[in-house]
CSV table of C-alpha atoms in Angstrom, one decimal:
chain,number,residue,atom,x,y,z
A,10,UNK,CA,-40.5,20.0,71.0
A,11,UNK,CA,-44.3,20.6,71.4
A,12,UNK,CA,-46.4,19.5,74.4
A,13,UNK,CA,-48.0,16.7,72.8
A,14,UNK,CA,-44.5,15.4,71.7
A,15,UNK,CA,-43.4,15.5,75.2
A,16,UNK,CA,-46.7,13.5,76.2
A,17,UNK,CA,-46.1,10.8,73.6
A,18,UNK,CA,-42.4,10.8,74.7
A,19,UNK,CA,-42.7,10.2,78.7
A,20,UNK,CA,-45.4,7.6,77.8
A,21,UNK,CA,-43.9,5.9,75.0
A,22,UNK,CA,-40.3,5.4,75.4
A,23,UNK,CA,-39.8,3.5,79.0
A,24,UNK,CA,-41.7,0.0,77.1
A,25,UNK,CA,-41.5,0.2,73.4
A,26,UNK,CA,-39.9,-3.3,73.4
A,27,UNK,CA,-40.7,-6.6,71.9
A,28,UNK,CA,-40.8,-10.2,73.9
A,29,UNK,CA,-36.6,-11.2,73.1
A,30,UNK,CA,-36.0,-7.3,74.9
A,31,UNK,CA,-38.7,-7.8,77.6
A,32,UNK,CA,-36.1,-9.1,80.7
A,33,UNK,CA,-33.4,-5.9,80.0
A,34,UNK,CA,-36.3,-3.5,79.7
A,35,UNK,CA,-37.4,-4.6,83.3
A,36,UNK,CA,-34.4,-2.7,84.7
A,37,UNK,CA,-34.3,-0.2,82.6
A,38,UNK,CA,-38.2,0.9,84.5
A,39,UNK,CA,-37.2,-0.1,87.9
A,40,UNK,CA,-34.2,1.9,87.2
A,41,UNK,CA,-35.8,4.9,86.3
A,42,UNK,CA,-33.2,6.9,85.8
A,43,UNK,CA,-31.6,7.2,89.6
A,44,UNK,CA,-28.9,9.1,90.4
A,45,UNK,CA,-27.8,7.6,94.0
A,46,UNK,CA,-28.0,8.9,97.0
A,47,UNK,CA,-25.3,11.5,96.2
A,48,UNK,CA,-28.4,13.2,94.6
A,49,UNK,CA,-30.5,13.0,97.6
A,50,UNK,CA,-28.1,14.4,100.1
A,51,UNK,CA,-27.7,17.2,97.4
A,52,UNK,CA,-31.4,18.4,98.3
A,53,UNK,CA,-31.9,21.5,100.2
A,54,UNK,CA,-34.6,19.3,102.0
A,55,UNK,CA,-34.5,16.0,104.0
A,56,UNK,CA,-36.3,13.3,101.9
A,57,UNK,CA,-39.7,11.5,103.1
A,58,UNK,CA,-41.6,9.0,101.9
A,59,UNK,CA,-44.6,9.3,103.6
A,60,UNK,CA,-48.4,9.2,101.8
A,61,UNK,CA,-48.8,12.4,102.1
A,62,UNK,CA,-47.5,15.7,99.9
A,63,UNK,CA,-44.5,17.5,100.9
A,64,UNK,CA,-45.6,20.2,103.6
A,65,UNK,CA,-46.0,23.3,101.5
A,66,UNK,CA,-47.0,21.9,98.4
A,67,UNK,CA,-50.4,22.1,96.7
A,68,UNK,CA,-51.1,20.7,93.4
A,69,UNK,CA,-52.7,22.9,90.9
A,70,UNK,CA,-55.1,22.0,88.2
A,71,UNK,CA,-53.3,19.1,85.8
A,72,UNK,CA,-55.0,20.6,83.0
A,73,UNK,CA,-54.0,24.1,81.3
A,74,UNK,CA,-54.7,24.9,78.2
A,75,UNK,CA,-51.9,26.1,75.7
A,76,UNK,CA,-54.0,29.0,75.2
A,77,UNK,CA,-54.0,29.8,78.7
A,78,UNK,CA,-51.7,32.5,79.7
A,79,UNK,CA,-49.3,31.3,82.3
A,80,UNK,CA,-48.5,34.6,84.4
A,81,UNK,CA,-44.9,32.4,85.8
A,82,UNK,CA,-42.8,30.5,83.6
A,83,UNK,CA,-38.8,29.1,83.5
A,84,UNK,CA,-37.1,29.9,80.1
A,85,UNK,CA,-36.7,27.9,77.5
A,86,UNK,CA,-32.7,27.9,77.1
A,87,UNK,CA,-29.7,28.2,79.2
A,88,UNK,CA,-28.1,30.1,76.6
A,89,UNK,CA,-24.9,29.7,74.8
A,90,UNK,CA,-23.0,28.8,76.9
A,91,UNK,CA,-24.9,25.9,79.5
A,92,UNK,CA,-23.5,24.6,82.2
A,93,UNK,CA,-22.9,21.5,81.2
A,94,UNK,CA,-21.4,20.5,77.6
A,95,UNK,CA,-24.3,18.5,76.5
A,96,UNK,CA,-27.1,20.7,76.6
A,97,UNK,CA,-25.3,22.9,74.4
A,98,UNK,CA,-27.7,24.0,71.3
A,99,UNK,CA,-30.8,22.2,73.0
A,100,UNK,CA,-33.8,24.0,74.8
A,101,UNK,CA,-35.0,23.2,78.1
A,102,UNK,CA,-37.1,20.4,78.1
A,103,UNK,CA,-40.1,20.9,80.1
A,104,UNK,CA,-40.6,23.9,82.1
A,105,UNK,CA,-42.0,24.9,85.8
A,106,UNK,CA,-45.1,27.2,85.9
A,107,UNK,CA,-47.0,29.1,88.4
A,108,UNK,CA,-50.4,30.5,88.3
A,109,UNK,CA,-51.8,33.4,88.7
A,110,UNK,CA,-52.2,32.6,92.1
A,111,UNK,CA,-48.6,31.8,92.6
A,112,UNK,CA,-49.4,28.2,93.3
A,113,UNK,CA,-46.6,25.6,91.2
A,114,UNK,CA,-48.7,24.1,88.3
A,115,UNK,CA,-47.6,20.3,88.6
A,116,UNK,CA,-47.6,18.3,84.9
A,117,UNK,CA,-45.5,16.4,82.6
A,118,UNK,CA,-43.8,19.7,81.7
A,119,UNK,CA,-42.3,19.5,85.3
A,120,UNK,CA,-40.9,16.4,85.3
A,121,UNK,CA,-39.3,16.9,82.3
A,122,UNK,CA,-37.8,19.8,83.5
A,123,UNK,CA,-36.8,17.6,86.3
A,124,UNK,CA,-35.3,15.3,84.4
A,125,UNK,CA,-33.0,18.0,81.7
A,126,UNK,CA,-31.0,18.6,84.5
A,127,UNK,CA,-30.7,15.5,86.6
A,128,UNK,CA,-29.2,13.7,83.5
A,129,UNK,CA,-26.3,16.1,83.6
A,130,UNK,CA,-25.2,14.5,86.7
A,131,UNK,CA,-22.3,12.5,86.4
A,132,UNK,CA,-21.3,15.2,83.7
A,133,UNK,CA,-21.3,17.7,86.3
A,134,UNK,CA,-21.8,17.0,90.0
A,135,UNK,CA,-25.2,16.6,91.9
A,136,UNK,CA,-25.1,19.9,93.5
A,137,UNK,CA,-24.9,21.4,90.3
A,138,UNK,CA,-27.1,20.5,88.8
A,139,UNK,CA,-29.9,20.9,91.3
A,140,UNK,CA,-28.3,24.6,92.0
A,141,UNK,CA,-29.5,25.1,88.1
A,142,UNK,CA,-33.2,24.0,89.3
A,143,UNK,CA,-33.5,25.8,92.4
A,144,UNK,CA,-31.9,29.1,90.8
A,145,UNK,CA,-34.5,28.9,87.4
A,146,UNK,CA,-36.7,28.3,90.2
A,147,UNK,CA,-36.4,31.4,92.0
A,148,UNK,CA,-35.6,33.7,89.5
A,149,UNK,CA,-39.0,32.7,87.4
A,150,UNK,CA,-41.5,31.8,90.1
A,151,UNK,CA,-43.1,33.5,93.1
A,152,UNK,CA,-41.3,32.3,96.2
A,153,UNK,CA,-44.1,30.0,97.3
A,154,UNK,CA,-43.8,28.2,94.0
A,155,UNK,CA,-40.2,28.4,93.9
A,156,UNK,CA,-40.5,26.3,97.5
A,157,UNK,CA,-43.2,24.0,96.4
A,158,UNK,CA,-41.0,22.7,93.5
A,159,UNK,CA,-37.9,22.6,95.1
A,160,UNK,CA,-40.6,20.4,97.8
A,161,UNK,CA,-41.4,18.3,95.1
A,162,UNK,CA,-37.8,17.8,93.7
A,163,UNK,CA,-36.5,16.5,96.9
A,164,UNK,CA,-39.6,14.0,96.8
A,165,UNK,CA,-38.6,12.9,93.2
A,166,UNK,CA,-35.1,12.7,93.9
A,167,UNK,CA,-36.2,10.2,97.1
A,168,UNK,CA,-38.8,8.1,94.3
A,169,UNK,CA,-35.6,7.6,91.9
A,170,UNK,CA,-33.5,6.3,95.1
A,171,UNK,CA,-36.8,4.2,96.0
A,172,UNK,CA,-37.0,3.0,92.6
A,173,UNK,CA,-33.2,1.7,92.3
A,174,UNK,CA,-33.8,0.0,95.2
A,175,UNK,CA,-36.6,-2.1,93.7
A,176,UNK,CA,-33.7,-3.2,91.1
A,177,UNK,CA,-32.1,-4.9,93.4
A,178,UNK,CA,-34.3,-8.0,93.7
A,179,UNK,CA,-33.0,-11.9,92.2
A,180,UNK,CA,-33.8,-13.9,89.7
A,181,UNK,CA,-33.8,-16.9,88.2
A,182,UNK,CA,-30.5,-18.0,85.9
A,183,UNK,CA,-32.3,-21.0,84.5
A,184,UNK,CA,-35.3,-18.8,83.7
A,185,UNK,CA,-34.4,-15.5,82.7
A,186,UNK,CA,-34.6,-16.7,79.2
A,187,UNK,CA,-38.1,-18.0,79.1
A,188,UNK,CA,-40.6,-15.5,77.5
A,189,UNK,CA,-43.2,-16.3,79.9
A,190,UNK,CA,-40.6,-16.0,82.7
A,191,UNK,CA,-39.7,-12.5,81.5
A,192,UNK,CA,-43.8,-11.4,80.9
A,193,UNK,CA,-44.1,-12.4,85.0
A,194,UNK,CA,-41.2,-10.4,86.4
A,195,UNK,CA,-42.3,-7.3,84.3
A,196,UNK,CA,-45.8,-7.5,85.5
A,197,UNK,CA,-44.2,-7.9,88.8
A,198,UNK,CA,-41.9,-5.0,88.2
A,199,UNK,CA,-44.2,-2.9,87.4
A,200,UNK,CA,-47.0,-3.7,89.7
A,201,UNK,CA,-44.1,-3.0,92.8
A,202,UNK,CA,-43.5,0.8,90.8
A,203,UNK,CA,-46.9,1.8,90.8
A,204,UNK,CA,-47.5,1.1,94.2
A,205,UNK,CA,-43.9,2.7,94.8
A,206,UNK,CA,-45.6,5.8,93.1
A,207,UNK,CA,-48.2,6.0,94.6
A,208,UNK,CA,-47.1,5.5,98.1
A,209,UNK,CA,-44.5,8.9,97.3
A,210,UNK,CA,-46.3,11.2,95.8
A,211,UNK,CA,-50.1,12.5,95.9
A,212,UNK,CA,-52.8,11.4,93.9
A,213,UNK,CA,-52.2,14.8,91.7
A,214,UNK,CA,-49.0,14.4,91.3
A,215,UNK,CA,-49.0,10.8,90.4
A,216,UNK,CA,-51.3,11.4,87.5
A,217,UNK,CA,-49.4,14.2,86.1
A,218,UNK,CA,-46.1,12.5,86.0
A,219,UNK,CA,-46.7,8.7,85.2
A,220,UNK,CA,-50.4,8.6,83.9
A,221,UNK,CA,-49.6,7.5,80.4
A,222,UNK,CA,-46.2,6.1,80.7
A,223,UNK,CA,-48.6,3.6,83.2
A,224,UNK,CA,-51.2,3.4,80.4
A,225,UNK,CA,-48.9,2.6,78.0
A,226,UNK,CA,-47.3,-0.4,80.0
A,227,UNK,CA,-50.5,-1.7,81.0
A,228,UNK,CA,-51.0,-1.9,76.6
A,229,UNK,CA,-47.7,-3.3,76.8
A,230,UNK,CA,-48.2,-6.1,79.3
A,231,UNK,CA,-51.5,-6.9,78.0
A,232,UNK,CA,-50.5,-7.4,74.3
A,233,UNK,CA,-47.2,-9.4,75.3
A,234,UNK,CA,-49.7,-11.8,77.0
A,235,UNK,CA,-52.2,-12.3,74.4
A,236,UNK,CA,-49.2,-13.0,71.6
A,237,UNK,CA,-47.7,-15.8,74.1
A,238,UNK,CA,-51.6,-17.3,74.6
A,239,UNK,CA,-51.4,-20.5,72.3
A,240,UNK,CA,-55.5,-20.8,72.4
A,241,UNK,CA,-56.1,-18.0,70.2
A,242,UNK,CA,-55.7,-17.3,66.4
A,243,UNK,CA,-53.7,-14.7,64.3
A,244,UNK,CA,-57.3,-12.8,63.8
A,245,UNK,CA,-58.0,-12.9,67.2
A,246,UNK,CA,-54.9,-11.9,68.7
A,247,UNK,CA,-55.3,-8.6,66.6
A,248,UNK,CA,-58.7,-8.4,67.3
A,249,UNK,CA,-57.6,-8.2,71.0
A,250,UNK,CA,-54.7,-5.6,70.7
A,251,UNK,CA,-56.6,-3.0,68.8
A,252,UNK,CA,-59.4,-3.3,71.4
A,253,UNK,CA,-56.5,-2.5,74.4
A,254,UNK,CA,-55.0,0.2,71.8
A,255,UNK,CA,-58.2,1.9,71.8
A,256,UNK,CA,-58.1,1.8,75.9
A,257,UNK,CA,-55.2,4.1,75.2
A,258,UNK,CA,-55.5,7.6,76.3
A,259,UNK,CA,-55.7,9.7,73.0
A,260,UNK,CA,-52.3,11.1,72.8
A,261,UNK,CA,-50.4,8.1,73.3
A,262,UNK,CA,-53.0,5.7,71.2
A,263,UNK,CA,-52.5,8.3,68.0
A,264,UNK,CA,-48.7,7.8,68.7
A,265,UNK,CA,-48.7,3.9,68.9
A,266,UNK,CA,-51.3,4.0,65.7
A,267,UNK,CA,-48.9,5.8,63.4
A,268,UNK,CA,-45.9,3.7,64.1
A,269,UNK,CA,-48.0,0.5,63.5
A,270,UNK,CA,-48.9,2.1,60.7
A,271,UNK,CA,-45.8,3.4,59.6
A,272,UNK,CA,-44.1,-0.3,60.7
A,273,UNK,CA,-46.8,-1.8,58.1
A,274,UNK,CA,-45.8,0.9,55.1
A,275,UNK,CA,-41.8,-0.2,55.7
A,276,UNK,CA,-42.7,-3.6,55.4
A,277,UNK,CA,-44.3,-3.7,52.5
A,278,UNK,CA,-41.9,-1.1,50.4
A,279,UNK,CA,-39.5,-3.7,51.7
A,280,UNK,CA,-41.6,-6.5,50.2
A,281,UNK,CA,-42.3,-4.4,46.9
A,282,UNK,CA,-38.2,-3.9,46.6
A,283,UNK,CA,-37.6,-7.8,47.2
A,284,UNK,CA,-40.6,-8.6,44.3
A,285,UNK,CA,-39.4,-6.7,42.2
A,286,UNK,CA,-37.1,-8.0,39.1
A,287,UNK,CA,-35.8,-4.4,38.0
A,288,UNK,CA,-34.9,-0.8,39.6
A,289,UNK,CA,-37.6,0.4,37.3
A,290,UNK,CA,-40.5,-2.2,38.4
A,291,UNK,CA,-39.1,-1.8,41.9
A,292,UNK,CA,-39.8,2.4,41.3
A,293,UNK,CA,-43.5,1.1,40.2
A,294,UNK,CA,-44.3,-0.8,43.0
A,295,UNK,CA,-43.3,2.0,45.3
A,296,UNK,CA,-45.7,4.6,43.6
A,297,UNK,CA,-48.5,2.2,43.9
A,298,UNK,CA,-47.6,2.6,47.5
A,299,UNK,CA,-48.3,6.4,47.6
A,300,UNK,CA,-44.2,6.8,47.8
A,301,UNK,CA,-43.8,10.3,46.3
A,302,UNK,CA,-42.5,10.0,42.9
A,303,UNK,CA,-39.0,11.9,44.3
A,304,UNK,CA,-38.1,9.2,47.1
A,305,UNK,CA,-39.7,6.8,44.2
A,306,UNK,CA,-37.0,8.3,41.9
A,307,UNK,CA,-33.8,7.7,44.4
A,308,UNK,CA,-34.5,4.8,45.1
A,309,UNK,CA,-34.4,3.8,41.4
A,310,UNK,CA,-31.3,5.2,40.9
A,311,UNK,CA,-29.6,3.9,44.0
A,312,UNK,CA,-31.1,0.2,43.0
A,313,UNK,CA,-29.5,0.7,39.4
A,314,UNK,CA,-26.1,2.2,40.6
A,315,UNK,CA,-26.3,-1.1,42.7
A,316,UNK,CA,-27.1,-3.1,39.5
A,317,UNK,CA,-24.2,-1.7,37.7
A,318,UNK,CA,-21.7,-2.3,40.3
A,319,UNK,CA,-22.7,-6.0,40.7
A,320,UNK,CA,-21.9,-6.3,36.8
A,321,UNK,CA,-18.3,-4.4,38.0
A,322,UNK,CA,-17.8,-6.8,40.3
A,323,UNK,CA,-18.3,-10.0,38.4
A,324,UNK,CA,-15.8,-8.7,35.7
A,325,UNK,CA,-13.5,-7.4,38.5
A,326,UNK,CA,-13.9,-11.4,40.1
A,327,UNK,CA,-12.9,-12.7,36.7
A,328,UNK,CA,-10.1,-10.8,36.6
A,329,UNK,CA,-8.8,-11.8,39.9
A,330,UNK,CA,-9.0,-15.1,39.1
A,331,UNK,CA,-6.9,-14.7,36.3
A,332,UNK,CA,-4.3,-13.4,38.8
A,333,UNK,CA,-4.8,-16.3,41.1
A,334,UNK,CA,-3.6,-18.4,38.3
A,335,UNK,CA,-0.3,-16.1,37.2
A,336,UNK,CA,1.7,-17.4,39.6
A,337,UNK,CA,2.8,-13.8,40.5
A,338,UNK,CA,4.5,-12.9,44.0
A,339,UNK,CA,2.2,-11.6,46.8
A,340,UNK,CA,3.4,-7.9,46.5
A,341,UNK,CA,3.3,-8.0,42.9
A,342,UNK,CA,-0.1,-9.7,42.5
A,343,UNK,CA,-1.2,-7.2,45.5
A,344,UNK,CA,0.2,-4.1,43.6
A,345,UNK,CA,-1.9,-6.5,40.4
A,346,UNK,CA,-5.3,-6.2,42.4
A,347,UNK,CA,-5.3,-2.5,43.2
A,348,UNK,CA,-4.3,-1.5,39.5
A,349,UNK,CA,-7.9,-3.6,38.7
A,350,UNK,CA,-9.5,-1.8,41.7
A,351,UNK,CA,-9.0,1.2,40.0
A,352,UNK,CA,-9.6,0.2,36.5
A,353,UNK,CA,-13.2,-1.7,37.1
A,354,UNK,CA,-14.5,0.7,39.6
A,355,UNK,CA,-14.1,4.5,38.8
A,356,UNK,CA,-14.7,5.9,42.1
A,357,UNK,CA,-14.0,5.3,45.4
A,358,UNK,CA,-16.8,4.5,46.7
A,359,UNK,CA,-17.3,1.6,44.8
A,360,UNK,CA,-13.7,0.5,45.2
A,361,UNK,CA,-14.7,0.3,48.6
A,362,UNK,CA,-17.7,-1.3,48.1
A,363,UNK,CA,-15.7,-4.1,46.2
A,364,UNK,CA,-13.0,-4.3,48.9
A,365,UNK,CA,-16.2,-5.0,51.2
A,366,UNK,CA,-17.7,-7.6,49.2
A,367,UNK,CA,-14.7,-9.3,48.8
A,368,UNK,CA,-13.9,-9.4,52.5
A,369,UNK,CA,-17.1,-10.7,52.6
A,370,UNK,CA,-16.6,-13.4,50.9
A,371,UNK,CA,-13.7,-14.4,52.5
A,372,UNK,CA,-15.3,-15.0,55.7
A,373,UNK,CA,-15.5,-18.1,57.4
């Protein structure tokens, strides 16, 4: 996975959600992932929630570029055999660094790196999994790094009890239904988790781990608002999203651009397949597109092999029928019905198909 993956992922996946999702997507922020306090007691540090950083640590420069050489660096795998089952075959996601001065460089890349291991837990215990940090930590880093992220660990692992906390608040049965209802408690939500944030951690450190997952739910609140506002048009209401797209930092608004883009290409193949009256019209349509004349090709043939089975099937129904009228006893007429399986439909998947359909139809 490349940095700028990473970016769009951290940013992107906490509120890609539409208005019927909005209410379940409210705990799934405040919930940020926490762990318990099991995880906290874990720590090699107490916990503290006060303004300021943990003693110790001092926030390098957010920005390094990739063609910086990083002097300190964790690996990238755990090897064959990982400590937990799950990471088997992966790579590390994220990393901790340390410059040349031996000071902890503070980014995405190290809550990520956070984050690969504290989702083990519950696989393995807590204290394993933070014994995985804290070792990569002082096997890769000079010691004063290896202590300012083990400093900064404890303080994240004290934000994700904070954070599950915040959870815990009520609602309104009679409400909790009502898109405008739902649009009020995320902006709530979300307003009490930035200030959460930014009561835990420094300025530095804020930015670096919640920067564009913040940008991108600000985009998020602000569109759900102006699709529920009953005083403007279609035109407008699009006007007004792509201006708070563009807002978006660059990463994250390239992201958000190619799935809306990529959301409007689906659409219309799906609308050119609907249109159409034949596979071969349908394979048109498609290239006209810019579908590559390959995918243009399967889809053709899938669409015909379709075709041809729906002609199966009627003959295979009229056939049936005939059965229905026999008289025949059940096992016979059963034993009857798979000898036309086979004869109408010469593999089987299509037998299977046909059981499906006729199931199908059956239903209620």
């Amino acid at each position: 996975m490349n940095n700028s993956d990473r970016l769009n992922k951290k940013a992107l996946l906490p509120l890609i959600m539409t208005v019927p999702v909005v209410f379940a997507c409210v705990w799934f922020l405040l919930a940020d992932e926490p762990r318990g306090e099991a995880i906290t007691k874990a720590a090699s540090t107490p916990a503290t929630t006060s303004e300021q950083p943990e003693p110790g640590i001092t926030e390098a420069p957010l920005a390094v570029g990739e063609d910086t050489p990083i002097p300190y660096q964790t690996p990238d795998s755990l090897g064959d055999q990982p400590f937990a089952s799950s990471l088997a075959g992966t790579n590390i996601d994220g990393n901790l660094r340390a410059d040349a001065n031996g000071e902890l460089i503070v980014d995405l890349e190290t809550r990520d790196f956070f984050d690969y291991f504290l989702n083990t837990i519950g696989e393995v215990s807590a204290e394993q999994a933070l014994d995985q940090i804290r070792t990569l930590a002082q096997q890769s880093l000079p010691e004063s790094a290896a202590r300012e992220a083990m400093a900064l660990l404890n303080r994240y692992l004290a934000y994700k009890d904070a954070s599950l906390a915040l959870g815990n608040q009520g609602l309104d049965p009679a409400r909790q239904h009502d898109p405008a209802y739902q649009l009020e408690m995320l902006k709530g939500a979300l307003a009490d988790m930035k200030q959460l944030r930014r009561r835990m951690f420094s300025a530095d450190t804020h930015e670096a781990f919640f920067r564009l997952e913040e940008a991108y739910g600000d985009y998020t609140l602000a569109t759900l608002d102006i699709q529920q506002r009953t005083d403007l048009s279609a035109e407008a209401k699009n006007t007004l999203a792509e201006w708070h797209r563009q807002q978006l930092p660059e990463v994250i608004r390239r992201t958000e651009t190619r799935m809306i883009e990529e959301s409007g290409d689906h659409r219309a193949r799906q609308q050119a397949l609907s249109d159409a009256d034949s596979p071969s019209e349908a394979g048109r349509r498609l290239r006209e597109l810019g579908v590559d004349d390959a995918q243009a090709r399967e889809v053709v043939a899938y669409m015909e092999e379709r075709e041809q089975f729906d002609s199966q099937y009627q003959q295979f129904q009229q056939a049936l029928a005939s059965l229905d009228n026999s008289g025949l006893a059940e096992e016979d007429r059963t034993t009857q019905e798979n000898r036309l399986l086979k004869q109408h439909f010469d593999t089987e998947q299509t037998r299977t198909w046909a059981r499906l359909r006729a199931l199908g139809s059956q239903s209620p």
